[in-house]
PDB file of C-alpha atoms and ligand atoms in Angstrom:
ATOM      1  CA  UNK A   1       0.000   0.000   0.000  1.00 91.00           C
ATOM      2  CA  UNK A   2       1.101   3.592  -0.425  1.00 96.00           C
ATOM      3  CA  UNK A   3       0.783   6.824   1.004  1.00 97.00           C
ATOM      4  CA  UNK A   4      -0.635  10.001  -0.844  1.00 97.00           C
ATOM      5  CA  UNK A   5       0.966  13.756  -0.383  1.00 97.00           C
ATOM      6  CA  UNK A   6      -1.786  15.523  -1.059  1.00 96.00           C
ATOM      7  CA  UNK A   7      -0.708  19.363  -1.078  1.00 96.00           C
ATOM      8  CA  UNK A   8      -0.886  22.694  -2.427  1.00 93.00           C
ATOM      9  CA  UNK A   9       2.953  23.125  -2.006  1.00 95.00           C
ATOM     10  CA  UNK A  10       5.365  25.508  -3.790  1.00 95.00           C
ATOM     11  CA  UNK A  11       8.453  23.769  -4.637  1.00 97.00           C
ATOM     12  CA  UNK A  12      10.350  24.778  -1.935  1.00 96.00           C
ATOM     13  CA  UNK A  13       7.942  23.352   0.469  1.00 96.00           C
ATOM     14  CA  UNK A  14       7.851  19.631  -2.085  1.00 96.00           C
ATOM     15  CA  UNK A  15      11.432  20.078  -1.334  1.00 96.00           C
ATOM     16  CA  UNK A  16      11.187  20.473   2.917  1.00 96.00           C
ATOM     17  CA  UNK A  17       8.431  18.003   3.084  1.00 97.00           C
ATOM     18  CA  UNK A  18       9.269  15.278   0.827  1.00 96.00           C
ATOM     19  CA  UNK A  19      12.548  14.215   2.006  1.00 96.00           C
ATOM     20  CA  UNK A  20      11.835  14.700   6.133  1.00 97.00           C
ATOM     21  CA  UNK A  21       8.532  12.225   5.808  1.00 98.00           C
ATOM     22  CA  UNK A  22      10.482   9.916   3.469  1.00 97.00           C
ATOM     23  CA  UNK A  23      13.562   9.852   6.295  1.00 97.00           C
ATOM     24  CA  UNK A  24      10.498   9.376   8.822  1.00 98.00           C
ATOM     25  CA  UNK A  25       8.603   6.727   7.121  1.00 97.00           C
ATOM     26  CA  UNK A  26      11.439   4.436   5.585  1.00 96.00           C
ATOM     27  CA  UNK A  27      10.185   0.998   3.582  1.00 94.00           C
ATOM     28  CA  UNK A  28       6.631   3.294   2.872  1.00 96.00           C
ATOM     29  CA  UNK A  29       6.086   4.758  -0.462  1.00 95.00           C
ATOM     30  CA  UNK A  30       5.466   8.295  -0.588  1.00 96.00           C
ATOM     31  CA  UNK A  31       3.557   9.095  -4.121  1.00 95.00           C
ATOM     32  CA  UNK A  32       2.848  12.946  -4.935  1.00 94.00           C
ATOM     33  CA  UNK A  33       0.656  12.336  -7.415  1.00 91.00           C
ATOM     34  CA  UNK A  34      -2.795   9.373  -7.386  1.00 90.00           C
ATOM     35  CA  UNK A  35      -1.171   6.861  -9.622  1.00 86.00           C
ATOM     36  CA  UNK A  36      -3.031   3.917  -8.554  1.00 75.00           C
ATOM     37  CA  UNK A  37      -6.006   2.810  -5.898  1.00 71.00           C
ATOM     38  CA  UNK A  38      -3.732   1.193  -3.559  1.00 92.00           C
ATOM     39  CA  UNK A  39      -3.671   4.061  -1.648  1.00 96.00           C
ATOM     40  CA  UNK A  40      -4.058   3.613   2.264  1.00 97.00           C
ATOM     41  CA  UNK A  41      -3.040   6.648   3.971  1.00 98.00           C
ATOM     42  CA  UNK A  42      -3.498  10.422   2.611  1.00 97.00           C
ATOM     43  CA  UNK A  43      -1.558  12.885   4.240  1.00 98.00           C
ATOM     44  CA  UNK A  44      -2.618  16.472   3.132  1.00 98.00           C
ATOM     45  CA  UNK A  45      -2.113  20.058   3.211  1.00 96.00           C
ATOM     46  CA  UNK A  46      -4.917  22.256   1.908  1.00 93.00           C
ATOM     47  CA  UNK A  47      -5.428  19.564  -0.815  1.00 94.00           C
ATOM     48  CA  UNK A  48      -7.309  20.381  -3.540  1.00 90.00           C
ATOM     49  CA  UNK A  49     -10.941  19.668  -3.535  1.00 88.00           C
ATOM     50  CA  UNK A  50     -11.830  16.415  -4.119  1.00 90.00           C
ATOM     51  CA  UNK A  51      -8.220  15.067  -4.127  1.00 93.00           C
ATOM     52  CA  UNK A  52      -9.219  12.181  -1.661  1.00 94.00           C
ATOM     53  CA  UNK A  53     -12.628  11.246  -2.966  1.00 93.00           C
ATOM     54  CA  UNK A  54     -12.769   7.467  -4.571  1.00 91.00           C
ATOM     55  CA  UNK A  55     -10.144   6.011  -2.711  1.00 93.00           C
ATOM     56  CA  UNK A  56     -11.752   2.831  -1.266  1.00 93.00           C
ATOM     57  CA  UNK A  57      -8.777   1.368   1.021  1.00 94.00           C
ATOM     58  CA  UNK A  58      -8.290   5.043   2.703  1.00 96.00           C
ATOM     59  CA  UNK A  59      -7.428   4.059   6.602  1.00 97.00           C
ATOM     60  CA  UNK A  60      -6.460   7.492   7.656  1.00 98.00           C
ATOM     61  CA  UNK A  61      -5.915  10.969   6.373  1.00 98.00           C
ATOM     62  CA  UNK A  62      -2.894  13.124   8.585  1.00 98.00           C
ATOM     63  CA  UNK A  63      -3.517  17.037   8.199  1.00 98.00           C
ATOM     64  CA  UNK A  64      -0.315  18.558   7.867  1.00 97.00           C
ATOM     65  CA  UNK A  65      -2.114  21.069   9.576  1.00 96.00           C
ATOM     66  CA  UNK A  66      -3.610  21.752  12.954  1.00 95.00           C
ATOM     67  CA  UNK A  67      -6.770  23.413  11.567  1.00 95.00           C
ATOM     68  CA  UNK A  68      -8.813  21.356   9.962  1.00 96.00           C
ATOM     69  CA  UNK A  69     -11.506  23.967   8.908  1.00 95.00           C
ATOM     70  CA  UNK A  70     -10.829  23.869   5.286  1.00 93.00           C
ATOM     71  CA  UNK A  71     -10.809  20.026   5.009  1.00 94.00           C
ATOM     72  CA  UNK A  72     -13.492  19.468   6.754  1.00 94.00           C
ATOM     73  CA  UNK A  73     -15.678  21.932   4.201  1.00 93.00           C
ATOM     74  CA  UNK A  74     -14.514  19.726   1.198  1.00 92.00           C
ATOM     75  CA  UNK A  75     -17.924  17.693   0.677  1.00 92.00           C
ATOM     76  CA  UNK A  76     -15.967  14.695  -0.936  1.00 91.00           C
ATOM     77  CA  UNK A  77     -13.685  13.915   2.088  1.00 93.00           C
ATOM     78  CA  UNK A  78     -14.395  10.259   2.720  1.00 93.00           C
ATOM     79  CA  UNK A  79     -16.890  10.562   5.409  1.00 91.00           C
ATOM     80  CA  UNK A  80     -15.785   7.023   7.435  1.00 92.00           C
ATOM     81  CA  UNK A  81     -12.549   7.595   7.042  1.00 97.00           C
ATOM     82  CA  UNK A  82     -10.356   8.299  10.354  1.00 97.00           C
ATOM     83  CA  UNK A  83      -8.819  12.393  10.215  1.00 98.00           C
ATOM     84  CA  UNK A  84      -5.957  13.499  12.610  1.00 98.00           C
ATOM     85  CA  UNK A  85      -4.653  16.896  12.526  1.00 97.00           C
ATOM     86  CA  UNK A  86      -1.400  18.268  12.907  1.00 97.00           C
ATOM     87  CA  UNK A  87      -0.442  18.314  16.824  1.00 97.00           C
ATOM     88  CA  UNK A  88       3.036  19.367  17.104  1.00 97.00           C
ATOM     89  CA  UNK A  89       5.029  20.737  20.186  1.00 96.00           C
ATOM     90  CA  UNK A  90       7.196  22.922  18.132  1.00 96.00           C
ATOM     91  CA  UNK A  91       4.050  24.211  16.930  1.00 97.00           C
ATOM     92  CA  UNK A  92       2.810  25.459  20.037  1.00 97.00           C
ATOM     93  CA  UNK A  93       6.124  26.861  21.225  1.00 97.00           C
ATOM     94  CA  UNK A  94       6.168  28.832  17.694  1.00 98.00           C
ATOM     95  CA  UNK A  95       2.534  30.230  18.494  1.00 98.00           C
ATOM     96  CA  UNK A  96       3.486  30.743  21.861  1.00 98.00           C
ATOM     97  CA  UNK A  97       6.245  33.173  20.981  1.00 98.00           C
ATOM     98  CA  UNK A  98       3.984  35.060  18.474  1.00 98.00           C
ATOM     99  CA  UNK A  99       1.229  35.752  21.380  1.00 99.00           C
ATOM    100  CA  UNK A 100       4.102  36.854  23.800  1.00 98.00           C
ATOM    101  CA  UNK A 101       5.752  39.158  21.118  1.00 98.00           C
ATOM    102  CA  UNK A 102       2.362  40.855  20.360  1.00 99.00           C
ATOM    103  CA  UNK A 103       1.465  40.744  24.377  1.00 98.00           C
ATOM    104  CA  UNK A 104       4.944  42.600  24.569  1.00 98.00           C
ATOM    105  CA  UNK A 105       5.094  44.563  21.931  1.00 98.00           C
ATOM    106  CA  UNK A 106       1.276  45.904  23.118  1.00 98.00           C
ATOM    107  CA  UNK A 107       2.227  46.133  26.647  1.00 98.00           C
ATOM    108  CA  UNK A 108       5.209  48.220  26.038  1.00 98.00           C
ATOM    109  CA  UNK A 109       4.022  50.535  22.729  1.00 98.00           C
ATOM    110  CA  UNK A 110       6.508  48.951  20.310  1.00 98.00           C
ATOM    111  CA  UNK A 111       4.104  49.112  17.694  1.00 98.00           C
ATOM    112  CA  UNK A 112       3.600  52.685  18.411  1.00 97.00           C
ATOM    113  CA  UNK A 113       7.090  53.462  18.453  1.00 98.00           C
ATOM    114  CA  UNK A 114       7.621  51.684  15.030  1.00 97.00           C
ATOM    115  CA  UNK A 115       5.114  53.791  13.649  1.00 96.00           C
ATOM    116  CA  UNK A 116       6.438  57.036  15.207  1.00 97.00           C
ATOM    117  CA  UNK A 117       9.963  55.893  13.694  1.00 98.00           C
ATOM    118  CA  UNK A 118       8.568  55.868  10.082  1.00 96.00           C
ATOM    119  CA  UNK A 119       7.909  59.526  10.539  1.00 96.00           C
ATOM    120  CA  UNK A 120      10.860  60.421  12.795  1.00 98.00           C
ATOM    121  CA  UNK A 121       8.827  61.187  15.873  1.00 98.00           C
ATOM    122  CA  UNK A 122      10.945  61.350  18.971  1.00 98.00           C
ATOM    123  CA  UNK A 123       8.114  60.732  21.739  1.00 98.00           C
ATOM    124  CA  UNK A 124       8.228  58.490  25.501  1.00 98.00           C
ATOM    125  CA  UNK A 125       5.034  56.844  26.527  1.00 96.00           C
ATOM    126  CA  UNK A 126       4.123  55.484  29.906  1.00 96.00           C
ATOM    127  CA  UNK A 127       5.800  52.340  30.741  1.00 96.00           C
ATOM    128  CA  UNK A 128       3.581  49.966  31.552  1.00 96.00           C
ATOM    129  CA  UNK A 129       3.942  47.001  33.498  1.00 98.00           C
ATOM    130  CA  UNK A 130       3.260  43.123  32.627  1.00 98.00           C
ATOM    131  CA  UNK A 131       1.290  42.319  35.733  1.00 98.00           C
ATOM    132  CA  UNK A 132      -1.004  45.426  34.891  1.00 97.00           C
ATOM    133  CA  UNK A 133      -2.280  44.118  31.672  1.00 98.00           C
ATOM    134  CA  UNK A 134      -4.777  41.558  31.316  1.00 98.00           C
ATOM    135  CA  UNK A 135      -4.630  39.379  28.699  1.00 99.00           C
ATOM    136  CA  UNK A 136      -8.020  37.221  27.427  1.00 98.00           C
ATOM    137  CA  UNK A 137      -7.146  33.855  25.331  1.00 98.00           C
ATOM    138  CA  UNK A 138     -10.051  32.797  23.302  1.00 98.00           C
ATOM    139  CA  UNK A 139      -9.616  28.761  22.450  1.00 98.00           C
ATOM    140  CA  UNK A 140      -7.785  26.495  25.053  1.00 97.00           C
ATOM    141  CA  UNK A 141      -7.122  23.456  22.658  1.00 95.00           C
ATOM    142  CA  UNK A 142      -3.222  22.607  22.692  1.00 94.00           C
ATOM    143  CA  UNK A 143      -2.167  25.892  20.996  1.00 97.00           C
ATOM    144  CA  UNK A 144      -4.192  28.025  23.837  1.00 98.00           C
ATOM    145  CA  UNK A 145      -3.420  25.956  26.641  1.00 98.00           C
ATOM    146  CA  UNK A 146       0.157  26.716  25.488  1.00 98.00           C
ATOM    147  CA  UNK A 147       0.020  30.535  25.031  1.00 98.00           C
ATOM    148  CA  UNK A 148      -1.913  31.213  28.294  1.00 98.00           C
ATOM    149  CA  UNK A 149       1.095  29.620  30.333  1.00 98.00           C
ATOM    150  CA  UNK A 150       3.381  31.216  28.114  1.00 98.00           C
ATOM    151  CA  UNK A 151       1.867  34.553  29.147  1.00 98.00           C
ATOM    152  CA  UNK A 152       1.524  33.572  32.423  1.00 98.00           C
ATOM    153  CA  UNK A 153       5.360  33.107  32.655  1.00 98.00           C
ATOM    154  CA  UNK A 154       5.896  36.543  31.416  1.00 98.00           C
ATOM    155  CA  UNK A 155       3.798  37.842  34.342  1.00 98.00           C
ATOM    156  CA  UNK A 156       0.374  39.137  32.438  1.00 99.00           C
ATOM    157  CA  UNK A 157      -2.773  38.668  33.958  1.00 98.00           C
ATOM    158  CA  UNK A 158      -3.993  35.924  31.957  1.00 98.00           C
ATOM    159  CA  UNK A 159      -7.698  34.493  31.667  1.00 98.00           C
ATOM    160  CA  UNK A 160      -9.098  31.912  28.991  1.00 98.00           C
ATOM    161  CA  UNK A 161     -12.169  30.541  27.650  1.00 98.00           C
ATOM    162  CA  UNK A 162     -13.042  28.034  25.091  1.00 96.00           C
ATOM    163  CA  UNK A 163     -16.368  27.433  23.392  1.00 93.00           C
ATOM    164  CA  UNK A 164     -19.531  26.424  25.386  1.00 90.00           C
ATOM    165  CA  UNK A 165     -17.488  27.381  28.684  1.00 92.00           C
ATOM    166  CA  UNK A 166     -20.349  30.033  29.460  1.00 95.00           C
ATOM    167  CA  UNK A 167     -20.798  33.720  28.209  1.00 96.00           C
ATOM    168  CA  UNK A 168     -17.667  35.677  26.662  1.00 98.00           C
ATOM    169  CA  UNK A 169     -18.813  39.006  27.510  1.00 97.00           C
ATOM    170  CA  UNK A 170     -17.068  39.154  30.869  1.00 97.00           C
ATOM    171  CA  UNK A 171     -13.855  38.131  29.828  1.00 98.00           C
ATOM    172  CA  UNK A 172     -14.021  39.973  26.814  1.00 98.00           C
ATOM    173  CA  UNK A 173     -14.654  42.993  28.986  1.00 98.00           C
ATOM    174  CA  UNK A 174     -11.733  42.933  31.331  1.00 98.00           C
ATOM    175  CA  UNK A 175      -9.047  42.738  28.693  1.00 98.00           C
ATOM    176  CA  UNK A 176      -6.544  44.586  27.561  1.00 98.00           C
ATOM    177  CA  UNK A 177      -5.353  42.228  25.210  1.00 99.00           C
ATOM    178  CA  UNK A 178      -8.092  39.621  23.457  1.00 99.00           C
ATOM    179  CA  UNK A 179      -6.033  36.949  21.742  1.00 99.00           C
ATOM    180  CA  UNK A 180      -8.080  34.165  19.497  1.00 98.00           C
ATOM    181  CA  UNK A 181      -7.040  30.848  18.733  1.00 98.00           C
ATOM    182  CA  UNK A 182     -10.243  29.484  18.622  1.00 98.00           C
ATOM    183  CA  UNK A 183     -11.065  26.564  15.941  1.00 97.00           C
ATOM    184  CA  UNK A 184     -12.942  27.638  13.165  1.00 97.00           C
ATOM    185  CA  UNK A 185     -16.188  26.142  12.972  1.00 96.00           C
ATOM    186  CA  UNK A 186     -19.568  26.861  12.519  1.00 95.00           C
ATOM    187  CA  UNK A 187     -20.251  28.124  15.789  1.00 94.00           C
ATOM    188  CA  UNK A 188     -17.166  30.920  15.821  1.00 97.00           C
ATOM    189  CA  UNK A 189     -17.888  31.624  11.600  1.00 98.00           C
ATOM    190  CA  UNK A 190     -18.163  35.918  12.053  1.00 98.00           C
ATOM    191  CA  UNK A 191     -17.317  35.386  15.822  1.00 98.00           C
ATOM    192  CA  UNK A 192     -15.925  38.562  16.429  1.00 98.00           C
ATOM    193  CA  UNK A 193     -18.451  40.868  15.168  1.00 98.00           C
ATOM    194  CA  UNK A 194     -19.479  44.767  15.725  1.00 98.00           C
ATOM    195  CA  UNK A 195     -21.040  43.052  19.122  1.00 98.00           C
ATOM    196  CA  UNK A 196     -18.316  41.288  20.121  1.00 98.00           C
ATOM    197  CA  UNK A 197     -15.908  44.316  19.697  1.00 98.00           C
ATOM    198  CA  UNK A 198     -18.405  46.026  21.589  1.00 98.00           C
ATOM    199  CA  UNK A 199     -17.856  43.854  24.805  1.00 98.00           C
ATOM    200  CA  UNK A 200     -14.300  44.493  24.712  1.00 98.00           C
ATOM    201  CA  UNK A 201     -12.631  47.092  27.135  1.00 98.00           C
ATOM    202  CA  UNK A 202     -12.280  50.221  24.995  1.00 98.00           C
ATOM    203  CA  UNK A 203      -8.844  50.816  23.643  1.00 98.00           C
ATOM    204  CA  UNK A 204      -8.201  47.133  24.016  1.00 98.00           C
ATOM    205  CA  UNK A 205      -6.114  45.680  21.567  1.00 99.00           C
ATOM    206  CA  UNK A 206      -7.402  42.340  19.071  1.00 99.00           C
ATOM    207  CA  UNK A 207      -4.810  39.599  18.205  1.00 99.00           C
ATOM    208  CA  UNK A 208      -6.034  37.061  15.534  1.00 99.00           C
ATOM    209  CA  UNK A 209      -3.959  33.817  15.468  1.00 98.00           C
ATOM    210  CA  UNK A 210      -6.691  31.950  14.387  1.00 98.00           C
ATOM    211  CA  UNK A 211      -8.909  31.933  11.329  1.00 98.00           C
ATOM    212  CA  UNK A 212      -9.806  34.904   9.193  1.00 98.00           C
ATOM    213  CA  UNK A 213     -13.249  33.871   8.929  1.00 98.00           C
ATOM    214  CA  UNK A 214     -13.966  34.640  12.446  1.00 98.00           C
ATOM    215  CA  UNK A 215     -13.443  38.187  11.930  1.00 98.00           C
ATOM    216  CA  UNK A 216     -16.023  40.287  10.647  1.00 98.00           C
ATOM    217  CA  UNK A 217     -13.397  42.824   8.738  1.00 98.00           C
ATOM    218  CA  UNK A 218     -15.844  45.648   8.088  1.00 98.00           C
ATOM    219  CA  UNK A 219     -16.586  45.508  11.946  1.00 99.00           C
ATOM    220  CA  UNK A 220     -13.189  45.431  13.189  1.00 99.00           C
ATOM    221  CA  UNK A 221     -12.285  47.830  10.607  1.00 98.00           C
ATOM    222  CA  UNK A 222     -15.480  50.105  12.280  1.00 98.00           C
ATOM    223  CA  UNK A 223     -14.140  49.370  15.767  1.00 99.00           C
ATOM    224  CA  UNK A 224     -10.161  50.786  15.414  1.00 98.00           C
ATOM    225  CA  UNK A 225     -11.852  54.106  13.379  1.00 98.00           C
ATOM    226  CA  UNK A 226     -14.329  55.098  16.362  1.00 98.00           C
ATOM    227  CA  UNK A 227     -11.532  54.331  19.170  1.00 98.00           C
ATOM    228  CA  UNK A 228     -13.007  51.235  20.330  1.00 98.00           C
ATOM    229  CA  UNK A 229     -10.198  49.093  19.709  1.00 98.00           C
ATOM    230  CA  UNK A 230      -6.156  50.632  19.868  1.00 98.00           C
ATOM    231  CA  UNK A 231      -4.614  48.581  17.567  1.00 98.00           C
ATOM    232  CA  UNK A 232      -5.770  45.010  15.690  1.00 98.00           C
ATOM    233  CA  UNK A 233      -2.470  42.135  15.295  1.00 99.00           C
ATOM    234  CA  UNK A 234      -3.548  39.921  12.785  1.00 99.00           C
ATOM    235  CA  UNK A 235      -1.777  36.744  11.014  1.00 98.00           C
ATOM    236  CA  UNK A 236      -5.003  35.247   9.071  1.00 98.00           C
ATOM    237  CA  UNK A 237      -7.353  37.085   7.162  1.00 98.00           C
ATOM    238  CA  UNK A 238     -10.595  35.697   5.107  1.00 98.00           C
ATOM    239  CA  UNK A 239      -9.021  36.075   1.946  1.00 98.00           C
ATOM    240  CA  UNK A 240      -5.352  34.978   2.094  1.00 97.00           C
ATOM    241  CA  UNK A 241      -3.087  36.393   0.394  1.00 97.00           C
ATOM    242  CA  UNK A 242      -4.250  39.180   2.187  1.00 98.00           C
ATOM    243  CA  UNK A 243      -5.558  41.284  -1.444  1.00 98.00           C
ATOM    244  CA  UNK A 244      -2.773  44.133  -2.319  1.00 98.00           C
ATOM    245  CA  UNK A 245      -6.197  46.408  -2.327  1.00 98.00           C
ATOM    246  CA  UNK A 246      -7.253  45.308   1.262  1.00 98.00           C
ATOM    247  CA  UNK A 247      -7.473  48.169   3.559  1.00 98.00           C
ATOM    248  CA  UNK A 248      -5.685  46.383   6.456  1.00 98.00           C
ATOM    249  CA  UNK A 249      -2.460  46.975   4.856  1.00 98.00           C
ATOM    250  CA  UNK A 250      -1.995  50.465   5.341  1.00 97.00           C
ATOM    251  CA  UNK A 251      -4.471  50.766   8.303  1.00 98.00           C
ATOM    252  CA  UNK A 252      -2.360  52.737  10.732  1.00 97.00           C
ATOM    253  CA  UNK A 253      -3.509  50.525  13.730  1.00 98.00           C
ATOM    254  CA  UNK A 254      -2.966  47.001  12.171  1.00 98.00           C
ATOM    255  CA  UNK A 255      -0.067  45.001  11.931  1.00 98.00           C
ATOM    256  CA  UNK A 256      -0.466  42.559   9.101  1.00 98.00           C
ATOM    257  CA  UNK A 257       1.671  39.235   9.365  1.00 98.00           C
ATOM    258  CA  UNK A 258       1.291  36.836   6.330  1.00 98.00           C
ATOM    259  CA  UNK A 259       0.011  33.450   8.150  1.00 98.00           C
ATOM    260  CA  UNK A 260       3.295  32.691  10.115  1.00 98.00           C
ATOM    261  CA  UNK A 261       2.045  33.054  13.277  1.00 98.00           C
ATOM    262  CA  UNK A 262       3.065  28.999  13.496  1.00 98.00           C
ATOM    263  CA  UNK A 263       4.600  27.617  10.524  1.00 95.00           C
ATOM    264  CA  UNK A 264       4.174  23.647  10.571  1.00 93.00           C
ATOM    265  CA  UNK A 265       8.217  22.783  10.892  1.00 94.00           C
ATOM    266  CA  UNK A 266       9.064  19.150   8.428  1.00 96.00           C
ATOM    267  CA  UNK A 267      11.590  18.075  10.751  1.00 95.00           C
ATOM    268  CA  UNK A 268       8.974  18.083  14.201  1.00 97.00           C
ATOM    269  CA  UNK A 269       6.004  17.263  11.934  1.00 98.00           C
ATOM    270  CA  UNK A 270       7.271  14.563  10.184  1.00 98.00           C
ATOM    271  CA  UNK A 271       7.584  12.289  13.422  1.00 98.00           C
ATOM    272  CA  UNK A 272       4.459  13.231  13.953  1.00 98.00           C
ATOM    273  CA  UNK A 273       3.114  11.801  11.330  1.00 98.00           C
ATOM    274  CA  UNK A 274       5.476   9.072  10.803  1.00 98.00           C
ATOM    275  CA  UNK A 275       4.398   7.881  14.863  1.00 98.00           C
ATOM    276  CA  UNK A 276       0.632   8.010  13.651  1.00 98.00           C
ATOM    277  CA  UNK A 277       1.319   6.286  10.375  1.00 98.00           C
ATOM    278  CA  UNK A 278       3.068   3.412  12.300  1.00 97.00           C
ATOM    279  CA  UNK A 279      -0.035   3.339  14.891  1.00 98.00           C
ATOM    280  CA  UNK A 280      -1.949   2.537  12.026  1.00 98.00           C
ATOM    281  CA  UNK A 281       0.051  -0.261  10.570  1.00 96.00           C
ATOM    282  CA  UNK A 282       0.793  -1.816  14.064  1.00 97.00           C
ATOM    283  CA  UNK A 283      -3.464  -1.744  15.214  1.00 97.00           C
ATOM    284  CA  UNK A 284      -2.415   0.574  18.197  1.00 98.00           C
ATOM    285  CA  UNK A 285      -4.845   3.439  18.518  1.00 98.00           C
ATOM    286  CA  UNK A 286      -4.890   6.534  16.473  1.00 98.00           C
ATOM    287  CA  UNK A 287      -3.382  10.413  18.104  1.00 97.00           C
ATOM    288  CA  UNK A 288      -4.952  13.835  17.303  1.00 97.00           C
ATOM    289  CA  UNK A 289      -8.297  12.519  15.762  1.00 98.00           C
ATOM    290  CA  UNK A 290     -10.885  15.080  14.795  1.00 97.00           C
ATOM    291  CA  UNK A 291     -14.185  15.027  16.231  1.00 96.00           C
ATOM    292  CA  UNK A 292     -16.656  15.594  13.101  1.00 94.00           C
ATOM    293  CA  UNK A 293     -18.843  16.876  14.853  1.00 91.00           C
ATOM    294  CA  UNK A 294     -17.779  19.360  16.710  1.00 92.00           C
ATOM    295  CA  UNK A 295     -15.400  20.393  13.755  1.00 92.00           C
ATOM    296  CA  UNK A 296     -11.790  19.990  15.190  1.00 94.00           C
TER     297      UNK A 296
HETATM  298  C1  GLV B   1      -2.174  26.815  10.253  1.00 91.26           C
HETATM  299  O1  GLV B   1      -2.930  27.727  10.232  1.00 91.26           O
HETATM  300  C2  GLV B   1      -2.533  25.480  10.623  1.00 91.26           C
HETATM  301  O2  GLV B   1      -3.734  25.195  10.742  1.00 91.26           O
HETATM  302  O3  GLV B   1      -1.638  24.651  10.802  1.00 91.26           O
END
């Protein structure tokens, strides 16, 4: 049996990937390309739609990714089929440093400071402390879990909540920092709305580590212009690439990063997948499996 790469790489990413899951997986054949229907195992990255459909002896398809969202909207993903996303320690340490260096860079005015540089403005701000600023972390899966304690180190004030945990209002209210890294799914689709914003402390700041789609733009857009947010951190957007044309790239309170907030890393992710793939072929049970129906 073989195992499909089903991805949207560029070449430099065929040329990262290939070789660390083929070191990771030796005696299994990697194929790039459906040349047969002897396929067993499908491991993906944004695939194109309907790459997996008709593939009868599918046993397991291993996102590349930790966010299924995309995958799960293909309608021709073998419904019976076993999915485990991408769970990856070096993952959560790389989100973890992206939330601290926006909780940082926030608490202190560093991206005031870089914008005061760009027109040569010489001017001190208060110097506030870590253990005066409250930051909110919306989604506790492995990723949140990992940034709260990260922040927690640092000395902010942190506070979570995950979906179905109770209202968000409160929380939402006492921040000074509101950091998502919620799942996409139906139930956080437009999440953070004019309403939403509305809950939030005024002047607060929004990071987005998350999923584009959970972002009414218009609305945030609405909430920096009136004052009700300070300054919006964003690494995902609903169309990515972010369009040339999109006003979030010259908005002076948003900080545009190009979905990097945690890149998947070949040489962690591989063993991932390579100690999932050999679950499989040895009957031991399966790591990281979605739950259909509740969308991660
Ligand atoms: C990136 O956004 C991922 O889901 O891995």
């Amino acid at each position: 049996m073989s195992i499909l790469l089903a991805a949207d790489f560029d070449a430099s990413e065929w040329a990262a990937w290939l070789p660390a899951l083929q070191a990771a997986l030796p005696g299994e054949t990697l194929l790039r390309e459906r040349t047969g229907d002897d396929i067993d195992i499908a491991i993906v990255a944004n695939p194109p739609a309907g790459a997996l459909h008709g593939l009868p002896g599918l046993k397991l398809v291993q996102s590349l990714w930790a966010g299924v969202d995309k995958l799960l909207r293909d309608p021709t993903l073998p419904t019976g089929v076993p999915l485990a996303r991408m769970v990856d320690p070096a993952m959560n340490a790389a989100m973890a440093e992206t939330a601290l260096w926006a909780a940082l860079a926030l608490q202190r005015g560093f991206f005031d400071y870089a914008a005061q540089q760009r027109t040569g403005v010489w001017r001190q701000h208060g110097q506030r402390r870590a253990d005066e600023t409250r930051v909110a972390v919306l989604g506790l899966g492995q990723m949140g879990q990992t940034v709260a304690a990260r922040l927690a180190q640092q000395g902010f004030i942190v506070s979570g909540w995950r979906t179905g945990s109770g209202p968000v209002d409160g929380v939402l209210a006492e921040a000074d920092v509101v950091i998502s890294l919620l799942p996409l799914t139906p139930a956080t689709s437009g999440f953070f709305d004019r309403a939403r914003f509305a809950q939030m402390r005024r002047g607060a700041s929004f990071v987005n580590l998350a999923r584009g789609a959970q972002v009414v733009e218009a609305d945030l857009l609405s909430a920096l212009d009136d004052g009700q947010l300070s300054r919006a951190v964003l690494d995902v957007f609903a169309t990515e690439p972010l369009p040339t044309t999109h006003p979030f790239w010259q908005h002076p309170k948003v900080t545009v990063l190009p979905h990097v907030a945690a890149q998947t890393d070949p040489r962690s992710a591989a063993q991932v997948v390579a100690a999932n793939i050999r679950a499989l072929r040895s009957g031991q049970p399966l790591q990281h499996l979605v739950d259909r129906s509740r969308g991660y």
